[in-house]
PDB file of C-alpha atoms and ligand atoms in Angstrom:
ATOM      1  CA  UNK D1028      21.648  41.733  22.115  1.00 93.00           C
ATOM      2  CA  UNK D1029      19.483  44.835  22.425  1.00 97.00           C
ATOM      3  CA  UNK D1030      20.298  46.243  25.852  1.00 98.00           C
ATOM      4  CA  UNK D1031      18.700  49.499  27.033  1.00 98.00           C
ATOM      5  CA  UNK D1032      19.191  51.560  30.137  1.00 98.00           C
ATOM      6  CA  UNK D1033      16.301  53.414  31.719  1.00 98.00           C
ATOM      7  CA  UNK D1034      18.042  56.109  33.757  1.00 98.00           C
ATOM      8  CA  UNK D1035      16.336  58.244  36.373  1.00 97.00           C
ATOM      9  CA  UNK D1036      16.137  59.250  39.997  1.00 97.00           C
ATOM     10  CA  UNK D1037      13.221  56.920  40.810  1.00 98.00           C
ATOM     11  CA  UNK D1038      12.710  58.747  44.108  1.00 98.00           C
ATOM     12  CA  UNK D1039      10.523  56.685  44.365  1.00 98.00           C
ATOM     13  CA  UNK D1040       9.496  54.541  41.377  1.00 98.00           C
ATOM     14  CA  UNK D1041       5.907  55.323  40.290  1.00 98.00           C
ATOM     15  CA  UNK D1042       3.214  53.642  38.194  1.00 98.00           C
ATOM     16  CA  UNK D1043       4.392  55.918  35.344  1.00 97.00           C
ATOM     17  CA  UNK D1044       7.912  54.434  35.430  1.00 98.00           C
ATOM     18  CA  UNK D1045       6.541  50.899  35.804  1.00 98.00           C
ATOM     19  CA  UNK D1046       4.349  51.360  32.738  1.00 97.00           C
ATOM     20  CA  UNK D1047       7.263  52.544  30.565  1.00 97.00           C
ATOM     21  CA  UNK D1048       9.386  49.514  31.515  1.00 98.00           C
ATOM     22  CA  UNK D1049       6.516  47.061  31.027  1.00 97.00           C
ATOM     23  CA  UNK D1050       5.864  48.390  27.542  1.00 97.00           C
ATOM     24  CA  UNK D1051       9.576  48.459  26.639  1.00 97.00           C
ATOM     25  CA  UNK D1052       9.982  44.844  27.775  1.00 97.00           C
ATOM     26  CA  UNK D1053       8.917  43.616  24.317  1.00 96.00           C
ATOM     27  CA  UNK D1054      11.303  45.963  22.508  1.00 97.00           C
ATOM     28  CA  UNK D1055      14.592  44.983  24.169  1.00 98.00           C
ATOM     29  CA  UNK D1056      16.433  41.822  25.245  1.00 98.00           C
ATOM     30  CA  UNK D1057      17.487  43.452  28.505  1.00 98.00           C
ATOM     31  CA  UNK D1058      16.510  46.626  30.331  1.00 98.00           C
ATOM     32  CA  UNK D1059      18.743  48.015  33.045  1.00 98.00           C
ATOM     33  CA  UNK D1060      16.836  50.388  35.298  1.00 98.00           C
ATOM     34  CA  UNK D1061      19.693  52.727  36.247  1.00 98.00           C
ATOM     35  CA  UNK D1062      19.247  54.618  39.487  1.00 98.00           C
ATOM     36  CA  UNK D1063      21.161  57.872  39.361  1.00 95.00           C
ATOM     37  CA  UNK D1064      23.166  58.851  42.392  1.00 93.00           C
ATOM     38  CA  UNK D1065      24.102  62.497  42.159  1.00 88.00           C
ATOM     39  CA  UNK D1066      26.006  63.683  45.230  1.00 85.00           C
ATOM     40  CA  UNK D1067      24.687  67.243  44.735  1.00 88.00           C
ATOM     41  CA  UNK D1068      21.080  66.057  44.862  1.00 90.00           C
ATOM     42  CA  UNK D1069      19.031  65.443  48.000  1.00 93.00           C
ATOM     43  CA  UNK D1070      16.864  62.340  47.736  1.00 96.00           C
ATOM     44  CA  UNK D1071      13.933  61.352  49.945  1.00 97.00           C
ATOM     45  CA  UNK D1072      14.837  57.660  49.650  1.00 97.00           C
ATOM     46  CA  UNK D1073      18.384  56.289  49.839  1.00 96.00           C
ATOM     47  CA  UNK D1074      19.983  54.585  46.846  1.00 96.00           C
ATOM     48  CA  UNK D1075      19.522  51.208  48.595  1.00 97.00           C
ATOM     49  CA  UNK D1076      15.811  51.899  49.138  1.00 97.00           C
ATOM     50  CA  UNK D1077      15.265  53.099  45.562  1.00 98.00           C
ATOM     51  CA  UNK D1078      17.025  49.974  44.220  1.00 98.00           C
ATOM     52  CA  UNK D1079      14.979  47.696  46.491  1.00 98.00           C
ATOM     53  CA  UNK D1080      11.684  49.317  45.404  1.00 98.00           C
ATOM     54  CA  UNK D1081      12.547  48.741  41.731  1.00 98.00           C
ATOM     55  CA  UNK D1082      13.702  45.162  42.351  1.00 98.00           C
ATOM     56  CA  UNK D1083      10.388  44.394  44.050  1.00 98.00           C
ATOM     57  CA  UNK D1084       8.418  46.012  41.220  1.00 98.00           C
ATOM     58  CA  UNK D1085      10.064  43.923  38.493  1.00 98.00           C
ATOM     59  CA  UNK D1086      10.678  40.677  40.351  1.00 97.00           C
ATOM     60  CA  UNK D1087       8.631  38.811  37.731  1.00 97.00           C
ATOM     61  CA  UNK D1088      10.422  40.412  34.766  1.00 98.00           C
ATOM     62  CA  UNK D1089      13.527  38.322  33.994  1.00 98.00           C
ATOM     63  CA  UNK D1090      14.789  40.801  31.376  1.00 98.00           C
ATOM     64  CA  UNK D1091      14.779  43.737  33.810  1.00 98.00           C
ATOM     65  CA  UNK D1092      17.841  44.402  35.998  1.00 98.00           C
ATOM     66  CA  UNK D1093      18.504  47.224  38.435  1.00 98.00           C
ATOM     67  CA  UNK D1094      21.803  49.055  38.974  1.00 98.00           C
ATOM     68  CA  UNK D1095      22.922  52.381  40.416  1.00 97.00           C
ATOM     69  CA  UNK D1096      25.343  54.756  38.750  1.00 97.00           C
ATOM     70  CA  UNK D1097      27.097  58.073  39.160  1.00 96.00           C
ATOM     71  CA  UNK D1098      28.257  60.458  36.479  1.00 95.00           C
ATOM     72  CA  UNK D1099      27.205  60.734  32.850  1.00 96.00           C
ATOM     73  CA  UNK D1100      24.451  58.430  31.608  1.00 97.00           C
ATOM     74  CA  UNK D1101      26.325  57.771  28.341  1.00 98.00           C
ATOM     75  CA  UNK D1102      29.475  56.731  30.244  1.00 98.00           C
ATOM     76  CA  UNK D1103      27.462  54.243  32.267  1.00 98.00           C
ATOM     77  CA  UNK D1104      25.659  53.020  29.137  1.00 98.00           C
ATOM     78  CA  UNK D1105      29.010  52.401  27.402  1.00 98.00           C
ATOM     79  CA  UNK D1106      30.435  50.675  30.471  1.00 98.00           C
ATOM     80  CA  UNK D1107      27.644  48.107  30.508  1.00 97.00           C
ATOM     81  CA  UNK D1108      27.371  47.846  26.714  1.00 97.00           C
ATOM     82  CA  UNK D1109      23.898  49.335  26.411  1.00 98.00           C
ATOM     83  CA  UNK D1110      23.107  50.643  22.933  1.00 97.00           C
ATOM     84  CA  UNK D1111      19.909  52.462  23.867  1.00 98.00           C
ATOM     85  CA  UNK D1112      18.671  54.914  26.446  1.00 98.00           C
ATOM     86  CA  UNK D1113      14.972  54.593  27.293  1.00 98.00           C
ATOM     87  CA  UNK D1114      13.011  57.645  28.473  1.00 98.00           C
ATOM     88  CA  UNK D1115       9.356  58.478  28.998  1.00 97.00           C
ATOM     89  CA  UNK D1116       7.607  61.589  27.722  1.00 96.00           C
ATOM     90  CA  UNK D1117       4.743  63.100  29.677  1.00 94.00           C
ATOM     91  CA  UNK D1118       4.239  66.549  28.171  1.00 93.00           C
ATOM     92  CA  UNK D1119       5.799  69.248  25.955  1.00 94.00           C
ATOM     93  CA  UNK D1120       8.116  70.347  28.757  1.00 93.00           C
ATOM     94  CA  UNK D1121       9.566  66.809  28.960  1.00 93.00           C
ATOM     95  CA  UNK D1122       9.995  66.844  25.174  1.00 95.00           C
ATOM     96  CA  UNK D1123      11.930  70.119  25.073  1.00 95.00           C
ATOM     97  CA  UNK D1124      14.187  69.053  27.919  1.00 94.00           C
ATOM     98  CA  UNK D1125      14.754  65.529  26.614  1.00 97.00           C
ATOM     99  CA  UNK D1126      15.360  66.632  23.030  1.00 97.00           C
ATOM    100  CA  UNK D1127      18.530  68.564  23.858  1.00 96.00           C
ATOM    101  CA  UNK D1128      19.849  65.802  26.091  1.00 97.00           C
ATOM    102  CA  UNK D1129      19.130  63.048  23.553  1.00 98.00           C
ATOM    103  CA  UNK D1130      20.778  65.032  20.745  1.00 97.00           C
ATOM    104  CA  UNK D1131      23.815  65.756  22.919  1.00 97.00           C
ATOM    105  CA  UNK D1132      24.097  62.138  23.980  1.00 97.00           C
ATOM    106  CA  UNK D1133      23.923  60.926  20.380  1.00 97.00           C
ATOM    107  CA  UNK D1134      26.522  63.469  19.286  1.00 97.00           C
ATOM    108  CA  UNK D1135      28.887  62.455  22.081  1.00 97.00           C
ATOM    109  CA  UNK D1136      28.404  58.690  22.007  1.00 96.00           C
ATOM    110  CA  UNK D1137      26.242  57.565  19.085  1.00 96.00           C
ATOM    111  CA  UNK D1138      23.790  56.072  21.567  1.00 97.00           C
ATOM    112  CA  UNK D1139      20.147  56.386  20.506  1.00 97.00           C
ATOM    113  CA  UNK D1140      17.449  57.464  22.937  1.00 98.00           C
ATOM    114  CA  UNK D1141      14.122  55.693  22.554  1.00 98.00           C
ATOM    115  CA  UNK D1142      11.066  57.546  23.856  1.00 98.00           C
ATOM    116  CA  UNK D1143       7.798  56.019  24.904  1.00 97.00           C
ATOM    117  CA  UNK D1144       4.790  58.235  25.394  1.00 95.00           C
ATOM    118  CA  UNK D1145       3.191  58.120  28.808  1.00 91.00           C
ATOM    119  CA  UNK D1146       0.053  55.998  29.069  1.00 89.00           C
ATOM    120  CA  UNK D1147      -3.165  57.957  29.201  1.00 86.00           C
ATOM    121  CA  UNK D1148      -4.200  58.143  32.823  1.00 91.00           C
ATOM    122  CA  UNK D1149      -0.596  58.068  34.061  1.00 94.00           C
ATOM    123  CA  UNK D1150       0.853  61.257  32.628  1.00 93.00           C
ATOM    124  CA  UNK D1151       0.159  63.268  35.777  1.00 94.00           C
ATOM    125  CA  UNK D1152       2.141  60.902  38.002  1.00 96.00           C
ATOM    126  CA  UNK D1153       5.600  62.044  39.052  1.00 96.00           C
ATOM    127  CA  UNK D1154       7.971  61.134  41.871  1.00 97.00           C
ATOM    128  CA  UNK D1155       7.876  64.711  43.142  1.00 97.00           C
ATOM    129  CA  UNK D1156       4.083  64.574  43.549  1.00 97.00           C
ATOM    130  CA  UNK D1157       4.388  61.217  45.326  1.00 98.00           C
ATOM    131  CA  UNK D1158       6.980  62.709  47.707  1.00 98.00           C
ATOM    132  CA  UNK D1159       4.760  65.696  48.399  1.00 98.00           C
ATOM    133  CA  UNK D1160       1.684  63.587  49.133  1.00 97.00           C
ATOM    134  CA  UNK D1161       3.742  61.190  51.304  1.00 96.00           C
ATOM    135  CA  UNK D1162       5.442  63.998  53.233  1.00 96.00           C
ATOM    136  CA  UNK D1163       2.048  65.404  54.163  1.00 97.00           C
ATOM    137  CA  UNK D1164       0.585  62.070  55.196  1.00 95.00           C
ATOM    138  CA  UNK D1165      -1.618  61.574  52.115  1.00 96.00           C
ATOM    139  CA  UNK D1166      -2.482  58.297  50.390  1.00 96.00           C
ATOM    140  CA  UNK D1167       0.157  57.337  47.804  1.00 96.00           C
ATOM    141  CA  UNK D1168      -1.233  53.876  47.062  1.00 96.00           C
ATOM    142  CA  UNK D1169      -2.832  54.868  43.743  1.00 96.00           C
ATOM    143  CA  UNK D1170       0.442  56.336  42.440  1.00 97.00           C
ATOM    144  CA  UNK D1171       3.132  53.710  43.049  1.00 97.00           C
ATOM    145  CA  UNK D1172       3.390  49.913  42.510  1.00 97.00           C
ATOM    146  CA  UNK D1173       1.608  47.824  45.135  1.00 96.00           C
ATOM    147  CA  UNK D1174       4.759  46.056  46.328  1.00 96.00           C
ATOM    148  CA  UNK D1175       6.392  49.448  46.933  1.00 97.00           C
ATOM    149  CA  UNK D1176       3.368  50.715  48.896  1.00 96.00           C
ATOM    150  CA  UNK D1177       3.890  47.789  51.270  1.00 93.00           C
ATOM    151  CA  UNK D1178       7.616  48.543  51.641  1.00 96.00           C
ATOM    152  CA  UNK D1179       7.141  52.274  52.252  1.00 93.00           C
ATOM    153  CA  UNK D1180       4.225  51.932  54.657  1.00 86.00           C
ATOM    154  CA  UNK D1181       5.672  49.011  56.632  1.00 74.00           C
TER     155      UNK D1181
HETATM  156  P1  ADP N1042      14.865  62.189  36.082  1.00 96.75           P
HETATM  157  O1  ADP N1042      15.291  62.922  37.310  1.00 96.75           O
HETATM  158  O2  ADP N1042      16.008  61.659  35.267  1.00 96.75           O
HETATM  159  O3  ADP N1042      13.819  62.873  35.233  1.00 96.75           O
HETATM  160  P2  ADP N1042      12.715  60.474  36.964  1.00 96.75           P
HETATM  161  O4  ADP N1042      12.816  59.347  37.936  1.00 96.75           O
HETATM  162  O5  ADP N1042      11.878  61.638  37.362  1.00 96.75           O
HETATM  163  O6  ADP N1042      14.199  60.877  36.678  1.00 96.75           O
HETATM  164  O7  ADP N1042      12.172  59.941  35.567  1.00 96.75           O
HETATM  165  C1  ADP N1042      12.806  58.902  34.853  1.00 96.75           C
HETATM  166  C2  ADP N1042      12.134  58.746  33.490  1.00 96.75           C
HETATM  167  O8  ADP N1042      10.790  58.328  33.654  1.00 96.75           O
HETATM  168  C3  ADP N1042      12.060  60.027  32.659  1.00 96.75           C
HETATM  169  O9  ADP N1042      12.263  59.713  31.291  1.00 96.75           O
HETATM  170  C4  ADP N1042      10.654  60.503  32.864  1.00 96.75           C
HETATM  171  O10 ADP N1042      10.183  61.286  31.783  1.00 96.75           O
HETATM  172  C5  ADP N1042       9.935  59.178  32.935  1.00 96.75           C
HETATM  173  N1  ADP N1042       8.648  59.294  33.637  1.00 96.75           N
HETATM  174  C6  ADP N1042       8.427  59.739  34.883  1.00 96.75           C
HETATM  175  N2  ADP N1042       7.108  59.740  35.193  1.00 96.75           N
HETATM  176  C7  ADP N1042       6.468  59.264  34.092  1.00 96.75           C
HETATM  177  C8  ADP N1042       5.090  59.021  33.744  1.00 96.75           C
HETATM  178  N3  ADP N1042       4.103  59.293  34.601  1.00 96.75           N
HETATM  179  N4  ADP N1042       4.822  58.540  32.517  1.00 96.75           N
HETATM  180  C9  ADP N1042       5.829  58.296  31.638  1.00 96.75           C
HETATM  181  N5  ADP N1042       7.141  58.506  31.883  1.00 96.75           N
HETATM  182  C10 ADP N1042       7.466  58.966  33.092  1.00 96.75           C
END
């Protein structure tokens, strides 16, 4: 059973995240989208909201599950028997940052990180830009999944 976790803040989930999961769906038997809950971090959306947005996004993807976690990603991966960590790469800055983390994680746990390159046309999308646009009353509908637009703008 090839089980991967896709860890992140997902504050909120964007079309960039959705694309990575959709493309990884063929590669794994199960993908757990793992919503990080770091007590030191301030989120715009609560853990419950972030989980609900992701559940709505992947409601037609039977292999995709959503969970929240605290602490080290590798500890959570081991706890749920996931052999792979899935991450997306947008640009060289992502690569440099992710490289050190992936190497550390493999050293500490043996867990492999699998990277998918961002889709052309989606590399500029980030949760922080979505939050900024939303905070200032702009239109976020071209940046996040349609079902999430409905939930946020209800
Ligand atoms: P984190 O705080 O862990 O970076 P994010 O929610 O920002 O959490 O991102 C989770 C994962 O999704 C990361 O691997 C990130 O590189 C990837 N990601 C975010 N936006 C995009 C995008 N537009 N295209 C591809 N991957 C993306």
